[in-house]
Coordinates of C-alpha atoms in Angstrom, one line a residue:
M1 CA 3.1 15.0 3.2
S2 CA 1.7 15.4 -0.2
P3 CA 0.4 12.4 -2.2
L4 CA 1.1 14.3 -5.4
P5 CA 4.9 14.7 -5.5
A6 CA 6.2 16.2 -8.8
S7 CA 8.5 13.2 -9.2
G8 CA 5.6 10.9 -9.0
H9 CA 3.8 12.3 -12.1
R10 CA 4.1 11.0 -15.6
T11 CA 2.7 12.5 -18.8
V12 CA -0.4 10.8 -20.2
P13 CA -0.7 10.4 -23.9
Q14 CA -4.0 11.2 -25.6
A15 CA -6.2 8.2 -25.0
A16 CA -7.9 6.2 -27.7
P17 CA -11.7 6.3 -28.0
S18 CA -13.1 4.3 -25.1
S19 CA -16.7 3.8 -25.9
V20 CA -16.0 0.1 -26.0
L21 CA -14.9 -1.2 -22.6
G22 CA -14.0 -4.8 -22.1
G23 CA -16.0 -5.8 -25.2
V24 CA -19.2 -4.0 -23.8
V25 CA -20.7 -1.1 -25.8
R26 CA -22.8 1.3 -23.9
T27 CA -26.0 1.9 -25.8
G28 CA -28.2 3.5 -23.2
P29 CA -28.7 4.4 -19.5
D30 CA -27.5 1.9 -17.0
A31 CA -29.9 -0.1 -14.8
C32 CA -28.1 0.3 -11.5
P33 CA -30.7 -0.4 -8.8
T34 CA -31.8 2.4 -6.4
A35 CA -33.9 2.3 -3.3
L36 CA -37.0 2.8 -5.5
Q37 CA -36.1 0.9 -8.7
V38 CA -35.1 -2.5 -7.6
H39 CA -33.2 -5.1 -9.6
A40 CA -34.9 -8.4 -10.2
A41 CA -32.3 -10.9 -8.8
A42 CA -32.7 -14.6 -8.5
D43 CA -33.5 -14.4 -4.8
G44 CA -35.9 -11.5 -5.2
G45 CA -35.7 -7.7 -5.5
L46 CA -32.4 -6.0 -4.8
A47 CA -32.5 -2.3 -3.6
R48 CA -29.4 -0.2 -3.3
V49 CA -29.4 2.6 -0.7
R50 CA -27.0 5.4 -1.5
I51 CA -25.0 6.6 1.5
P52 CA -23.0 9.7 0.5
G53 CA -19.6 9.5 2.1
G54 CA -20.6 6.3 3.8
V55 CA -22.0 8.2 6.8
I56 CA -25.3 7.4 8.6
T57 CA -26.5 8.0 12.1
A58 CA -27.1 5.3 14.6
G59 CA -30.9 5.8 14.2
Q60 CA -30.7 5.4 10.4
A61 CA -28.7 2.2 10.9
R62 CA -31.5 0.8 13.0
V63 CA -34.0 1.8 10.3
L64 CA -32.0 -0.1 7.7
A65 CA -31.7 -3.1 10.0
R66 CA -35.4 -3.3 10.6
A67 CA -36.1 -2.9 6.9
A68 CA -33.7 -5.8 6.1
R69 CA -35.4 -8.0 8.7
D70 CA -39.0 -7.0 7.8
L71 CA -38.8 -6.8 4.0
G72 CA -35.7 -8.7 3.0
D73 CA -33.5 -11.6 4.1
G74 CA -32.3 -10.1 7.3
H75 CA -29.0 -9.0 5.9
L76 CA -27.4 -6.1 4.0
D77 CA -24.7 -6.2 1.4
Q78 CA -22.0 -3.5 1.5
T79 CA -20.8 -2.3 -1.9
S80 CA -17.3 -1.3 -3.0
R81 CA -18.5 2.4 -2.7
G82 CA -19.8 2.1 0.8
N83 CA -23.4 1.9 -0.1
L84 CA -25.8 -0.8 1.3
Q85 CA -28.1 -3.2 -0.5
L86 CA -31.2 -5.1 0.7
R87 CA -31.9 -8.4 -1.0
A88 CA -34.8 -10.9 -1.4
L89 CA -37.4 -8.2 -1.4
P90 CA -40.9 -9.4 -2.4
P91 CA -42.7 -7.7 -5.3
G92 CA -43.9 -4.2 -4.3
A93 CA -41.7 -4.0 -1.1
E94 CA -39.8 -1.1 -2.6
A95 CA -42.8 1.2 -1.9
E96 CA -42.7 0.4 1.8
L97 CA -38.9 0.6 1.8
G98 CA -39.0 4.1 0.1
V99 CA -41.4 5.4 2.8
R100 CA -39.1 4.1 5.6
L101 CA -36.0 5.5 4.0
A102 CA -37.6 8.9 3.3
D103 CA -38.8 9.2 6.9
A104 CA -35.3 8.5 8.1
G105 CA -33.7 11.0 5.8
L106 CA -32.0 8.4 3.7
L107 CA -34.0 9.2 0.5
P108 CA -33.8 13.0 0.0
S109 CA -34.3 12.9 -3.8
A110 CA -36.2 10.5 -6.0
T111 CA -34.9 12.1 -9.2
H112 CA -31.2 12.1 -8.2
E113 CA -30.9 8.9 -6.1
R114 CA -29.0 7.0 -8.7
A115 CA -26.4 9.8 -9.0
R116 CA -25.6 10.2 -5.3
N117 CA -22.4 8.1 -5.4
I118 CA -19.9 9.9 -3.2
V119 CA -17.0 8.2 -1.4
A120 CA -14.9 10.1 1.2
S121 CA -11.9 9.4 3.4
P122 CA -13.5 7.6 6.3
L123 CA -10.9 8.6 8.9
S124 CA -11.0 12.3 8.0
G125 CA -11.0 14.5 11.1
L126 CA -10.3 11.5 13.3
D127 CA -6.5 11.4 13.2
D128 CA -3.7 13.6 12.0
A129 CA -3.0 11.8 8.7
G130 CA -5.3 14.1 6.6
L131 CA -4.6 17.6 5.4
I132 CA -8.2 18.9 5.3
D133 CA -11.3 17.5 7.0
V134 CA -13.5 16.6 4.1
R135 CA -16.5 15.5 6.1
P136 CA -18.4 18.8 5.8
L137 CA -17.9 18.6 2.1
I138 CA -20.0 15.5 1.8
D139 CA -23.2 17.2 2.6
A140 CA -22.3 20.2 0.5
L141 CA -21.6 18.1 -2.5
D142 CA -24.7 16.0 -2.0
T143 CA -26.8 19.1 -1.7
A144 CA -25.3 20.8 -4.8
L145 CA -25.6 17.6 -6.8
R146 CA -29.3 17.2 -6.0
A147 CA -29.9 20.9 -6.7
A148 CA -28.5 20.6 -10.3
P149 CA -31.3 19.2 -12.5
A150 CA -28.9 18.1 -15.2
L151 CA -27.1 15.7 -12.9
A152 CA -30.1 13.5 -12.6
A153 CA -28.9 12.1 -15.9
L154 CA -25.6 10.8 -14.4
S155 CA -25.2 7.0 -14.5
G156 CA -25.3 5.0 -11.3
R157 CA -21.7 4.1 -12.1
F158 CA -20.4 7.7 -12.1
L159 CA -18.4 8.3 -9.0
F160 CA -17.3 11.3 -6.9
A161 CA -14.5 11.1 -4.4
L162 CA -13.4 13.3 -1.6
D163 CA -9.8 12.7 -0.3
D164 CA -8.4 14.4 2.7
G165 CA -4.8 14.0 1.4
R166 CA -4.0 10.5 2.5
G167 CA -4.7 9.1 -0.9
D168 CA -7.2 6.5 0.2
T169 CA -10.2 7.4 -1.9
A170 CA -8.3 9.3 -4.7
S171 CA -6.9 5.8 -5.7
L172 CA -10.4 4.4 -6.3
G173 CA -10.7 5.5 -9.9
A174 CA -13.4 8.1 -9.3
D175 CA -14.7 10.2 -12.3
I176 CA -14.4 13.4 -10.3
C177 CA -12.2 13.7 -7.2
L178 CA -11.3 16.5 -4.9
A179 CA -8.0 15.6 -3.3
A180 CA -6.4 17.7 -0.6
T181 CA -2.8 18.4 -1.7
S182 CA -2.0 20.9 1.1
R183 CA -3.8 22.4 4.0
S184 CA -5.2 25.1 1.8
T185 CA -5.7 23.4 -1.6
F186 CA -7.7 20.7 -3.3
T187 CA -6.6 19.3 -6.6
L188 CA -9.4 18.4 -9.0
L189 CA -8.8 15.0 -10.6
L190 CA -10.8 14.0 -13.7
G191 CA -10.9 10.3 -14.3
G192 CA -7.9 10.0 -12.0
L193 CA -5.8 12.5 -14.0
D194 CA -4.4 15.8 -12.8
F195 CA -4.7 18.7 -15.2
G196 CA -3.4 21.4 -12.9
L197 CA -6.8 22.5 -11.6
R198 CA -6.7 23.7 -8.0
V199 CA -9.4 24.8 -5.6
P200 CA -8.1 27.0 -2.8
V201 CA -9.3 26.4 0.8
H202 CA -8.7 29.4 3.1
P203 CA -7.4 28.2 6.5
A204 CA -9.4 30.9 8.3
D205 CA -12.6 29.4 6.9
A206 CA -11.6 25.8 6.8
G207 CA -11.0 25.4 10.5
T208 CA -9.0 22.5 12.0
P209 CA -9.6 18.8 11.5
G210 CA -12.9 17.9 13.1
T211 CA -14.3 21.5 12.9
P212 CA -16.7 22.0 10.0
P213 CA -16.2 25.3 8.1
S214 CA -19.0 27.8 8.4
G215 CA -21.4 28.6 5.6
A216 CA -24.0 26.6 3.5
L217 CA -24.8 26.2 -0.1
P218 CA -28.0 28.2 -0.9
P219 CA -30.8 26.5 -2.9
T220 CA -30.7 26.5 -6.6
G221 CA -32.2 29.6 -8.2
E222 CA -31.3 31.9 -5.3
A223 CA -28.5 34.4 -5.4
G224 CA -25.3 32.6 -4.6
G225 CA -26.9 29.2 -5.4
P226 CA -25.0 26.3 -7.0
A227 CA -24.5 27.9 -10.4
R228 CA -23.1 31.0 -8.8
A229 CA -21.0 29.1 -6.3
A230 CA -19.5 27.2 -9.2
A231 CA -18.7 30.4 -11.0
V232 CA -17.0 31.9 -7.9
S233 CA -15.0 28.7 -7.2
A234 CA -14.2 28.3 -10.9
D235 CA -12.9 31.8 -11.1
A236 CA -10.7 31.1 -8.1
V237 CA -8.9 28.3 -9.9
G238 CA -8.9 29.9 -13.3
V239 CA -11.7 27.7 -14.6
P240 CA -14.4 29.6 -16.6
A241 CA -17.8 28.6 -15.4
A242 CA -20.6 28.1 -17.9
G243 CA -21.7 31.5 -19.1
A244 CA -18.6 33.3 -17.8
G245 CA -18.4 36.8 -19.2
D246 CA -22.1 37.2 -19.3
P247 CA -23.3 39.7 -16.6
A248 CA -26.2 37.5 -15.9
H249 CA -23.8 34.7 -14.8
E250 CA -21.2 36.7 -13.0
P251 CA -20.9 36.1 -9.3
A252 CA -22.9 38.4 -7.1
I253 CA -22.0 37.3 -3.6
S254 CA -21.5 40.4 -1.5
A255 CA -21.3 38.7 1.9
G256 CA -17.7 37.6 1.3
R257 CA -16.3 34.5 -0.4
P258 CA -18.3 31.3 -0.1
A259 CA -17.3 28.7 2.5
P260 CA -14.7 26.2 1.2
D261 CA -17.2 23.3 1.1
A262 CA -19.5 25.3 -1.1
M263 CA -16.7 26.4 -3.4
A264 CA -15.4 22.8 -3.8
A265 CA -18.9 21.4 -4.2
G266 CA -19.6 24.0 -7.0
I267 CA -16.4 22.9 -8.8
A268 CA -17.3 19.2 -8.6
V269 CA -20.8 20.0 -10.0
A270 CA -19.4 22.1 -12.8
A271 CA -17.1 19.2 -13.8
A272 CA -20.0 16.8 -13.8
E273 CA -22.1 19.1 -15.9
A274 CA -19.1 19.4 -18.3
F275 CA -19.0 15.6 -18.6
L276 CA -22.7 15.5 -19.5
A277 CA -22.2 18.3 -22.1
E278 CA -19.3 16.5 -23.7
R279 CA -21.1 13.2 -23.7
E280 CA -24.0 14.8 -25.5
A281 CA -21.7 16.6 -28.0
Q282 CA -20.2 13.2 -28.8
G283 CA -23.6 11.5 -29.1
S284 CA -22.2 9.0 -26.6
A285 CA -24.1 6.8 -24.2
G286 CA -21.0 6.3 -22.0
W287 CA -21.6 6.1 -18.3
R288 CA -18.2 7.2 -17.0
M289 CA -15.4 9.5 -17.9
S290 CA -13.3 6.7 -19.4
E291 CA -16.2 5.6 -21.6
I292 CA -16.4 8.7 -23.8
D293 CA -13.8 9.6 -26.4
Q294 CA -10.9 11.5 -24.7
G295 CA -13.2 11.9 -21.7
S296 CA -10.9 13.4 -19.1
Q297 CA -9.0 15.5 -21.5
R298 CA -12.1 17.0 -23.2
V299 CA -13.9 17.7 -19.9
A300 CA -10.7 19.4 -18.6
A301 CA -10.6 21.5 -21.7
R302 CA -14.2 22.6 -21.1
L303 CA -13.1 23.7 -17.7
G304 CA -10.4 25.8 -19.1
A305 CA -7.4 23.5 -18.3
T306 CA -4.3 24.0 -20.4
A307 CA -1.8 21.8 -18.6
A308 CA -0.8 18.3 -19.8
A309 CA -2.4 15.5 -17.9
V310 CA -0.3 13.6 -15.4
V311 CA -1.1 10.6 -13.3
P312 CA -0.7 11.2 -9.5
A313 CA 1.6 8.8 -7.7
W314 CA -0.7 7.7 -5.0
E315 CA 0.5 5.5 -2.1
P316 CA -2.8 4.8 -0.4
P317 CA -2.8 3.5 3.2
A318 CA -4.1 0.0 4.0
P319 CA -7.8 -0.1 4.8
P320 CA -8.3 0.8 8.5
A321 CA -8.9 -1.9 11.1
G322 CA -8.8 -1.9 14.9
A323 CA -8.7 1.0 17.4
I324 CA -7.6 4.4 16.0
S325 CA -6.7 7.2 18.4
G326 CA -6.8 10.9 17.6
S327 CA -8.7 14.2 18.3
G328 CA -9.2 13.2 21.9
A329 CA -11.3 10.1 21.2
I330 CA -11.1 6.6 19.9
A331 CA -12.5 5.3 16.6
L332 CA -13.1 1.6 16.0
A333 CA -12.6 0.3 12.4
V334 CA -14.1 -3.2 11.8
I335 CA -14.3 -5.3 8.7
I336 CA -17.6 -6.8 7.6
P337 CA -16.8 -10.4 6.4
L338 CA -17.3 -10.5 2.6
G339 CA -19.3 -7.3 2.9
R340 CA -22.4 -9.0 4.2
I341 CA -23.8 -7.8 7.5
S342 CA -26.8 -9.1 9.5
A343 CA -29.5 -6.9 10.9
T344 CA -28.4 -8.0 14.3
Q345 CA -24.8 -7.0 13.7
L346 CA -25.9 -3.6 12.3
E347 CA -28.0 -3.0 15.4
L348 CA -25.0 -3.8 17.6
L349 CA -22.9 -1.3 15.7
A350 CA -25.6 1.3 16.2
D351 CA -25.6 0.6 19.9
V352 CA -21.8 1.1 20.0
A353 CA -22.1 4.3 18.0
D354 CA -24.5 5.7 20.6
S355 CA -21.6 5.5 23.0
G356 CA -19.6 7.8 20.7
A357 CA -20.4 10.3 18.0
G358 CA -23.7 8.6 17.1
E359 CA -22.7 7.8 13.6
L360 CA -21.3 5.0 11.4
R361 CA -18.9 5.5 8.5
F362 CA -19.1 2.7 6.0
T363 CA -15.9 2.4 3.9
P364 CA -15.2 1.4 0.3
W365 CA -13.4 -1.6 1.6
R366 CA -16.3 -3.4 3.2
G367 CA -15.7 -2.0 6.6
V368 CA -17.2 0.5 9.0
V369 CA -15.7 3.1 11.3
V370 CA -17.4 4.0 14.6
P371 CA -15.9 7.4 15.7
G372 CA -15.9 9.4 19.0
L373 CA -15.6 6.6 21.5
P374 CA -14.0 7.0 24.9
D375 CA -12.0 3.7 24.6
D376 CA -11.8 0.5 22.7
S377 CA -13.8 -1.6 25.1
H378 CA -16.4 -2.5 22.5
L379 CA -13.9 -4.4 20.3
A380 CA -14.5 -7.7 22.1
A381 CA -18.3 -7.6 21.6
L382 CA -17.9 -6.7 18.0
A383 CA -15.5 -9.6 17.5
A384 CA -17.9 -12.0 19.3
A385 CA -20.6 -10.9 16.9
G386 CA -18.5 -12.1 14.0
L387 CA -17.0 -8.9 12.8
A388 CA -13.2 -8.7 12.1
V389 CA -11.5 -6.2 14.4
D390 CA -7.9 -6.2 13.2
D391 CA -5.8 -6.5 10.1
L392 CA -4.5 -10.0 11.0
S393 CA -8.0 -11.5 10.5
P394 CA -8.3 -13.8 7.5
W395 CA -11.3 -11.8 6.5
Y396 CA -9.1 -8.7 6.0
G397 CA -9.0 -8.0 2.3
M398 CA -11.2 -10.9 1.4
T399 CA -14.4 -10.0 -0.5
A400 CA -16.9 -11.6 -2.9
C401 CA -19.8 -10.9 -5.2
A402 CA -23.3 -12.2 -4.3
G403 CA -22.9 -15.5 -6.1
R404 CA -25.5 -18.3 -5.9
P405 CA -28.3 -18.4 -5.0
G406 CA -28.8 -14.7 -5.3
C407 CA -27.3 -14.2 -8.8
A408 CA -28.5 -16.3 -11.7
K409 CA -25.4 -15.6 -13.6
S410 CA -23.1 -17.0 -11.0
R411 CA -21.6 -20.5 -11.4
A412 CA -21.1 -21.2 -7.7
D413 CA -22.0 -20.1 -4.1
V414 CA -18.7 -18.1 -4.0
R415 CA -19.4 -16.7 -0.5
A416 CA -19.8 -20.2 1.0
D417 CA -16.6 -21.3 -0.8
A418 CA -14.7 -18.2 0.3
T419 CA -15.9 -18.9 3.9
T420 CA -14.5 -22.4 3.7
V421 CA -11.0 -21.0 2.8
V422 CA -11.3 -18.4 5.6
L423 CA -12.4 -21.0 8.2
D424 CA -9.5 -23.2 7.2
L425 CA -7.2 -20.3 8.1
R426 CA -8.8 -19.6 11.4
P427 CA -11.3 -22.2 12.7
A428 CA -14.5 -20.8 14.2
A429 CA -15.8 -21.8 17.6
P430 CA -19.2 -23.7 17.6
S431 CA -22.2 -21.6 18.4
A432 CA -24.8 -22.4 21.0
S433 CA -26.7 -24.4 18.4
G434 CA -23.7 -26.6 17.7
M435 CA -23.2 -25.2 14.2
V436 CA -20.0 -23.4 13.2
S437 CA -20.5 -19.6 13.2
A438 CA -19.2 -17.8 10.1
S439 CA -20.5 -14.3 10.8
G440 CA -23.9 -15.1 9.2
M441 CA -22.1 -15.9 6.0
V442 CA -22.6 -19.6 5.6
S443 CA -25.9 -20.7 3.9
A444 CA -28.1 -23.6 4.9
S445 CA -26.6 -25.5 2.0
G446 CA -23.1 -24.9 3.2
M447 CA -22.8 -25.5 6.9
V448 CA -19.5 -26.8 8.1
S449 CA -19.8 -30.4 9.3
A450 CA -22.7 -32.0 11.1
S451 CA -21.0 -31.8 14.5
G452 CA -20.1 -28.1 14.1
T453 CA -16.5 -28.7 15.0
L454 CA -13.3 -28.1 13.2
P455 CA -9.8 -29.5 13.6
A456 CA -7.4 -27.7 16.0
P457 CA -5.4 -24.9 14.5
G458 CA -2.5 -26.2 12.5
T459 CA -4.0 -29.7 11.9
V460 CA -3.2 -31.0 8.4
S461 CA -5.9 -33.0 6.7
T462 CA -7.1 -34.0 3.3
P463 CA -8.0 -30.9 1.2
S464 CA -11.6 -30.3 0.8
T465 CA -13.1 -30.1 -2.7
V466 CA -15.4 -27.6 -4.3
S467 CA -18.4 -28.8 -6.4
V468 CA -20.1 -27.0 -9.3
S469 CA -23.0 -26.2 -7.0
G470 CA -20.8 -24.4 -4.6
R471 CA -21.8 -26.5 -1.6
L472 CA -19.3 -26.7 1.2
P473 CA -17.5 -30.0 1.9
A474 CA -18.7 -32.3 4.6
S475 CA -15.9 -31.2 7.0
G476 CA -13.7 -28.2 7.4
T477 CA -9.9 -28.4 7.1
V478 CA -7.0 -26.3 8.2
S479 CA -3.5 -26.2 6.7
A480 CA -3.6 -25.3 3.0
L481 CA -3.8 -21.6 3.4
E482 CA -2.5 -21.5 7.0
A483 CA 0.7 -23.4 6.0
A484 CA 1.1 -21.5 2.7
A485 CA 0.5 -18.0 4.0
G486 CA -0.2 -17.9 7.7
R487 CA -1.9 -14.7 8.7
P488 CA -2.4 -11.9 6.1
V489 CA 0.9 -10.4 5.0
A490 CA 1.3 -6.6 5.2
G491 CA 0.7 -5.1 1.8
A492 CA -0.9 -8.2 0.5
L493 CA -3.4 -7.6 -2.4
P494 CA -7.1 -7.9 -1.7
V495 CA -8.9 -11.0 -2.9
H496 CA -12.3 -11.0 -4.6
W497 CA -14.3 -14.1 -5.4
V498 CA -16.6 -13.9 -8.4
G499 CA -19.2 -16.2 -9.9
C500 CA -18.7 -15.0 -13.5
E501 CA -16.5 -12.9 -15.7
R502 CA -18.3 -9.7 -14.9
G503 CA -16.5 -9.4 -11.6
C504 CA -19.2 -7.4 -9.8
G505 CA -18.0 -5.4 -6.8
H506 CA -14.3 -5.9 -7.4
P507 CA -11.8 -3.6 -5.8
A508 CA -10.6 -0.5 -7.6
T509 CA -7.0 -1.1 -6.8
P510 CA -5.0 -4.2 -8.0
W511 CA -6.6 -7.3 -6.8
V512 CA -6.5 -11.1 -6.9
R513 CA -9.5 -12.6 -8.7
V514 CA -10.9 -16.0 -7.8
L515 CA -13.2 -16.9 -10.7
A516 CA -15.8 -19.7 -10.6
T517 CA -15.5 -21.5 -14.0
G518 CA -18.3 -24.0 -13.6
D519 CA -15.9 -26.9 -12.9
G520 CA -13.7 -25.3 -10.3
Y521 CA -11.9 -22.0 -9.7
R522 CA -9.4 -20.0 -11.6
V523 CA -7.0 -17.6 -9.7
D524 CA -5.8 -14.5 -11.6
G525 CA -3.7 -11.9 -9.9
P526 CA -3.1 -9.1 -9.7
A527 CA -5.9 -8.0 -12.0
D528 CA -5.7 -4.8 -13.9
A529 CA -7.3 -2.1 -11.8
E530 CA -7.3 0.8 -14.3
P531 CA -10.7 1.9 -15.7
G532 CA -12.2 -1.2 -17.3
G533 CA -9.4 -3.4 -16.0
G534 CA -11.7 -5.8 -14.3
A535 CA -13.6 -6.3 -17.6
R536 CA -10.3 -6.8 -19.5
A537 CA -9.0 -9.3 -16.9
A538 CA -12.3 -11.2 -17.1
A539 CA -12.2 -11.1 -20.9
G540 CA -8.7 -12.5 -20.9
A541 CA -9.7 -15.4 -18.6
A542 CA -12.7 -16.2 -20.8
T543 CA -10.4 -16.3 -23.9
S544 CA -8.0 -18.6 -22.1
A545 CA -10.7 -20.9 -21.1
Q546 CA -12.1 -21.0 -24.7
A547 CA -8.6 -21.8 -25.9
G548 CA -8.7 -25.1 -24.1
A549 CA -7.5 -24.4 -20.6
P550 CA -8.6 -27.2 -18.3
A551 CA -11.8 -26.7 -16.3
E552 CA -12.2 -29.4 -13.7
T553 CA -13.4 -29.7 -10.2
H554 CA -10.5 -28.7 -8.0
D555 CA -9.8 -28.7 -4.3
L556 CA -10.0 -25.6 -2.2
G557 CA -6.6 -26.4 -0.7
R558 CA -5.0 -25.7 -4.1
V559 CA -7.1 -22.6 -4.5
A560 CA -5.8 -21.4 -1.1
E561 CA -2.2 -21.9 -2.2
L562 CA -2.7 -20.0 -5.4
I563 CA -4.4 -17.1 -3.5
A564 CA -1.5 -17.0 -1.1
A565 CA 1.0 -16.7 -3.9
A566 CA -1.0 -14.2 -6.0
R567 CA -1.6 -11.9 -3.1
T568 CA 2.1 -11.0 -2.8
S569 CA 2.8 -11.1 -6.6
T570 CA 3.9 -8.0 -8.4
T571 CA 3.3 -9.3 -11.9
N572 CA 0.2 -10.4 -13.8
T573 CA -0.4 -14.1 -13.6
A574 CA -3.2 -16.4 -14.7
Q575 CA -3.3 -19.9 -13.3
E576 CA -6.0 -22.6 -13.4
T577 CA -6.5 -24.3 -10.1
G578 CA -4.9 -27.7 -10.2
A579 CA -2.6 -26.8 -13.1

């Protein structure tokens, strides 16, 4: 199966200048947090730990859990790129955090930390759905990226994607994507567009799924280093590397062709360097391919592409959940409710990983895959710990930004309110303390009822209301969402709750937005997921509100009904709750 059928392409007209995105003009480098340069949030310092490909060892997971407990609020937030964030850090804690991460191998470069944004197909090598196992390419690309001095200038928003052919990460709107389109070929996508650039992968070198190809990328400056690997791989696909034709830059690898991971990594690095060169030539401050004039087209031209751009017709699979069999072992895919995981939950995942391959693969859909297990016997323990273990969970496809109290720009505690809706769909059992467990998601200001009990499933009661402060109602209810939608519907759109129009952390694919307005919630869906789509959808909502759309305090039951309708909608809608 190829996710790039010829019939699924359409020609792309030359794009208009895109230095203005959703009303925001880029005037300088972004301020995306890193592990060393924290963002001053309302609840303290926020540090973002880049995890290329989402892969960490069980030992590294325990280091992160201890850091969150010792230095932060005891939790980690998972981003839409599979990275992890620590919150509520006191002043100066980033120094201690940096030492811990470096000792654990999670901070290999201080200069390139912000640029190490790589997503990869999380099930690659674990089942038979992929065409090429891309996992070895993660380290090759990360190494090549860090060895290229110029790439330290990339924005923290610039994204690389590695897709094994199933179309899961190629649909995330990455700036540079290597997508397998056969068992011997990667297609290079620029800003999601296909310009006919192909990177060959030789089956004799590539091995079979689960078997890393041999070879390694030499350090920069050595014969056969990143610049030369880029030249060789560029020559293989008809793309002239920088300096091509100059004997000093011609490839001089006599030990045979480079391994496929080095070839592909060299191409990705060459494309990123072409982006930076084009940005400088334009005098632009754009952070992403879509934010410079004719970005994808002009970068493709710098790489020697002559074909007209087409948009691949991706049909990405649903995010994984549950037990997955293949390659002689079992992988468990679980969902982290609203992308917020406690240190205790992370330590449990690390313990489970020790029973398998010893690694965790965090996904761009606020989930994690534990590969290499002998069976699915750990599912029950993971579910008991508050993690979602199947696609019928009401947590499946439900995400949220940080909201109050962590974000000063947020108008509500969106996580607490989203939790109310989810608990209405599937009531939680009281914990030993008598309080309702919500996977560590419910804040002290938003516990569900004093008694810690909820009505029996299916009970219909008066809808609860949401206040401007975002506190949960005095008692939980069932019915609104359960009666309107029941369990999640196959193919339903993801839902993302946001505290303001910025829409931080929203999905890259079409999504339903639940926006806090200050007096209630507005439900929009599906939101435009093309580059800048979230900003455009937010801008549209703001304009509507300014035009006099009602903004009152509304009940969560009505919000739940609108979410249920919007998740299965195929046309853009914008509805005020209570309208």
